[in-house]
PDB file of C-alpha atoms in Angstrom:
ATOM      1  CA  VAL A   1      78.031 157.797  45.159  1.00 88.00           C
ATOM      2  CA  GLN A   2      78.517 156.695  48.737  1.00 92.00           C
ATOM      3  CA  LEU A   3      80.611 153.814  49.969  1.00 94.00           C
ATOM      4  CA  GLN A   4      80.078 152.047  53.257  1.00 92.00           C
ATOM      5  CA  ALA A   5      82.750 149.664  54.486  1.00 93.00           C
ATOM      6  CA  SER A   6      82.467 147.225  57.353  1.00 93.00           C
ATOM      7  CA  GLY A   7      84.082 144.150  58.819  1.00 96.00           C
ATOM      8  CA  GLY A   8      87.219 145.482  60.432  1.00 94.00           C
ATOM      9  CA  GLY A   9      88.240 144.675  63.967  1.00 96.00           C
ATOM     10  CA  LEU A  10      90.754 142.969  66.190  1.00 97.00           C
ATOM     11  CA  VAL A  11      91.982 139.527  65.198  1.00 97.00           C
ATOM     12  CA  GLN A  12      94.794 137.315  66.414  1.00 97.00           C
ATOM     13  CA  PRO A  13      97.718 136.443  64.160  1.00 98.00           C
ATOM     14  CA  GLY A  14      96.747 133.601  61.867  1.00 97.00           C
ATOM     15  CA  GLY A  15      93.090 134.563  62.011  1.00 97.00           C
ATOM     16  CA  SER A  16      90.665 135.646  59.317  1.00 98.00           C
ATOM     17  CA  LEU A  17      88.430 138.600  58.586  1.00 97.00           C
ATOM     18  CA  ARG A  18      86.094 139.535  55.781  1.00 98.00           C
ATOM     19  CA  LEU A  19      85.676 143.150  54.796  1.00 98.00           C
ATOM     20  CA  SER A  20      82.645 144.354  52.889  1.00 97.00           C
ATOM     21  CA  CYS A  21      81.953 147.577  51.053  1.00 96.00           C
ATOM     22  CA  ALA A  22      78.673 148.631  49.512  1.00 94.00           C
ATOM     23  CA  ALA A  23      78.215 151.328  46.893  1.00 92.00           C
ATOM     24  CA  SER A  24      75.011 153.309  46.690  1.00 90.00           C
ATOM     25  CA  GLY A  25      73.789 156.300  44.772  1.00 89.00           C
ATOM     26  CA  TYR A  26      73.482 157.013  41.091  1.00 88.00           C
ATOM     27  CA  PHE A  27      75.776 155.375  38.558  1.00 87.00           C
ATOM     28  CA  LEU A  28      75.376 153.396  35.373  1.00 88.00           C
ATOM     29  CA  SER A  29      77.750 150.574  36.198  1.00 87.00           C
ATOM     30  CA  ILE A  30      80.895 149.802  38.158  1.00 88.00           C
ATOM     31  CA  ASN A  31      84.022 149.423  36.082  1.00 89.00           C
ATOM     32  CA  ALA A  32      86.392 148.492  38.880  1.00 92.00           C
ATOM     33  CA  ARG A  33      86.494 148.099  42.596  1.00 94.00           C
ATOM     34  CA  GLY A  34      89.234 147.362  45.081  1.00 96.00           C
ATOM     35  CA  TRP A  35      90.847 147.606  48.470  1.00 98.00           C
ATOM     36  CA  TYR A  36      93.786 149.685  49.643  1.00 98.00           C
ATOM     37  CA  ARG A  37      95.343 150.029  53.056  1.00 98.00           C
ATOM     38  CA  GLN A  38      97.366 152.495  55.028  1.00 98.00           C
ATOM     39  CA  ALA A  39      99.428 151.517  58.027  1.00 96.00           C
ATOM     40  CA  PRO A  40     100.558 154.084  60.609  1.00 91.00           C
ATOM     41  CA  GLY A  41     103.392 156.171  59.242  1.00 93.00           C
ATOM     42  CA  LYS A  42     103.143 154.632  55.777  1.00 96.00           C
ATOM     43  CA  GLU A  43     101.596 155.579  52.480  1.00 97.00           C
ATOM     44  CA  ARG A  44      98.393 154.067  51.202  1.00 97.00           C
ATOM     45  CA  GLU A  45      99.041 150.948  49.160  1.00 98.00           C
ATOM     46  CA  LEU A  46      97.103 148.669  46.885  1.00 98.00           C
ATOM     47  CA  VAL A  47      95.820 145.425  48.364  1.00 98.00           C
ATOM     48  CA  ALA A  48      93.642 144.050  45.570  1.00 98.00           C
ATOM     49  CA  THR A  49      91.516 145.235  42.694  1.00 97.00           C
ATOM     50  CA  LEU A  50      88.839 143.611  40.610  1.00 95.00           C
ATOM     51  CA  SER A  51      88.053 145.176  37.245  1.00 92.00           C
ATOM     52  CA  ASN A  52      85.588 144.116  34.598  1.00 87.00           C
ATOM     53  CA  ARG A  53      88.301 144.032  31.950  1.00 88.00           C
ATOM     54  CA  GLU A  54      91.366 142.715  33.764  1.00 90.00           C
ATOM     55  CA  GLY A  55      89.925 140.593  36.533  1.00 93.00           C
ATOM     56  CA  ALA A  56      91.608 140.388  39.933  1.00 96.00           C
ATOM     57  CA  THR A  57      94.994 141.880  40.775  1.00 97.00           C
ATOM     58  CA  TYR A  58      96.766 141.413  44.091  1.00 98.00           C
ATOM     59  CA  ALA A  59      99.715 142.978  45.840  1.00 98.00           C
ATOM     60  CA  ASP A  60     102.476 140.477  46.462  1.00 98.00           C
ATOM     61  CA  PHE A  61     101.792 140.421  50.192  1.00 98.00           C
ATOM     62  CA  ALA A  62      98.141 139.554  49.526  1.00 98.00           C
ATOM     63  CA  LYS A  63      98.655 136.706  47.101  1.00 97.00           C
ATOM     64  CA  GLY A  64      97.594 133.393  48.539  1.00 97.00           C
ATOM     65  CA  ARG A  65      96.108 134.960  51.674  1.00 98.00           C
ATOM     66  CA  PHE A  66      93.530 137.480  50.495  1.00 98.00           C
ATOM     67  CA  THR A  67      90.675 137.063  48.038  1.00 98.00           C
ATOM     68  CA  ILE A  68      88.692 139.865  46.472  1.00 97.00           C
ATOM     69  CA  SER A  69      85.198 139.177  45.197  1.00 96.00           C
ATOM     70  CA  ARG A  70      82.039 141.038  44.320  1.00 93.00           C
ATOM     71  CA  ASP A  71      78.281 140.829  44.354  1.00 90.00           C
ATOM     72  CA  VAL A  72      77.238 142.567  41.179  1.00 78.00           C
ATOM     73  CA  ALA A  73      73.560 142.677  42.007  1.00 79.00           C
ATOM     74  CA  GLU A  74      74.162 144.360  45.344  1.00 75.00           C
ATOM     75  CA  ASN A  75      77.122 146.562  44.287  1.00 90.00           C
ATOM     76  CA  LEU A  76      79.280 144.989  46.956  1.00 94.00           C
ATOM     77  CA  VAL A  77      82.954 144.182  47.083  1.00 95.00           C
ATOM     78  CA  TYR A  78      84.489 141.829  49.616  1.00 97.00           C
ATOM     79  CA  LEU A  79      87.983 141.179  50.837  1.00 98.00           C
ATOM     80  CA  GLN A  80      88.445 137.816  52.510  1.00 98.00           C
ATOM     81  CA  MET A  81      91.660 137.876  54.522  1.00 98.00           C
ATOM     82  CA  SER A  82      93.237 134.822  56.089  1.00 98.00           C
ATOM     83  CA  SER A  83      96.525 133.946  57.760  1.00 98.00           C
ATOM     84  CA  LEU A  84      96.645 137.506  59.009  1.00 98.00           C
ATOM     85  CA  LYS A  85      99.915 138.898  60.305  1.00 98.00           C
ATOM     86  CA  PRO A  86     100.656 141.829  62.613  1.00 97.00           C
ATOM     87  CA  GLU A  87     102.031 143.715  59.617  1.00 97.00           C
ATOM     88  CA  ASP A  88      98.558 143.571  58.054  1.00 98.00           C
ATOM     89  CA  THR A  89      97.417 146.033  60.709  1.00 98.00           C
ATOM     90  CA  ALA A  90      96.139 149.091  58.858  1.00 98.00           C
ATOM     91  CA  VAL A  91      93.103 151.101  57.904  1.00 97.00           C
ATOM     92  CA  TYR A  92      91.564 149.424  54.873  1.00 98.00           C
ATOM     93  CA  TYR A  93      89.823 151.580  52.285  1.00 97.00           C
ATOM     94  CA  CYS A  94      87.475 150.404  49.590  1.00 97.00           C
ATOM     95  CA  HIS A  95      87.519 152.007  46.174  1.00 96.00           C
ATOM     96  CA  PHE A  96      84.988 152.020  43.379  1.00 94.00           C
ATOM     97  CA  ARG A  97      85.240 153.372  39.862  1.00 93.00           C
ATOM     98  CA  PRO A  98      81.727 153.699  38.540  1.00 90.00           C
ATOM     99  CA  SER A  99      80.526 155.018  35.244  1.00 90.00           C
ATOM    100  CA  VAL A 100      78.499 158.119  36.028  1.00 85.00           C
ATOM    101  CA  ALA A 101      77.740 158.836  32.354  1.00 87.00           C
ATOM    102  CA  PRO A 102      78.546 156.975  29.119  1.00 89.00           C
ATOM    103  CA  GLY A 103      82.331 156.882  28.851  1.00 86.00           C
ATOM    104  CA  MET A 104      82.857 158.869  32.052  1.00 89.00           C
ATOM    105  CA  TYR A 105      84.319 157.341  35.188  1.00 89.00           C
ATOM    106  CA  SER A 106      84.963 158.710  38.645  1.00 92.00           C
ATOM    107  CA  ASP A 107      86.818 157.404  41.669  1.00 93.00           C
ATOM    108  CA  TYR A 108      85.201 157.071  45.064  1.00 94.00           C
ATOM    109  CA  TRP A 109      86.666 156.022  48.395  1.00 95.00           C
ATOM    110  CA  GLY A 110      85.148 154.656  51.553  1.00 94.00           C
ATOM    111  CA  ARG A 111      86.063 156.112  54.927  1.00 92.00           C
ATOM    112  CA  GLY A 112      88.152 153.153  55.928  1.00 93.00           C
ATOM    113  CA  THR A 113      87.826 150.333  58.385  1.00 96.00           C
ATOM    114  CA  LEU A 114      90.528 149.495  60.916  1.00 97.00           C
ATOM    115  CA  VAL A 115      92.034 146.027  60.987  1.00 98.00           C
ATOM    116  CA  THR A 116      94.249 145.238  63.947  1.00 98.00           C
ATOM    117  CA  VAL A 117      96.174 141.982  64.052  1.00 98.00           C
ATOM    118  CA  SER A 118      97.511 141.377  67.525  1.00 97.00           C
ATOM    119  CA  SER A 119      97.659 138.756  70.205  1.00 95.00           C
TER     120      SER A 119
END
């Protein structure tokens, strides 16, 4: 399974960006997908996840500003970010948990896309 993320870049405070991540390769289905981020000098943290069973979950800092969504047919996950702040500057990683065999799940990570919020 390969993941390809895109959509990062430089944006001014208060601006918006949409990240995309596409999964390709062999799998039966995708159980969950999400976004994490890692700022310089900090640990990777959850931004948002979207699972088939539990729906969408957001970190507190993302609530009301970020929206996670998916395109099931195209195995895509999106992260719409608005009202961006300098503290949102980080490398954003997409994550998928596909079923590779009945009852078996594996975790896959994209390489990351840099989001820089600065004036």
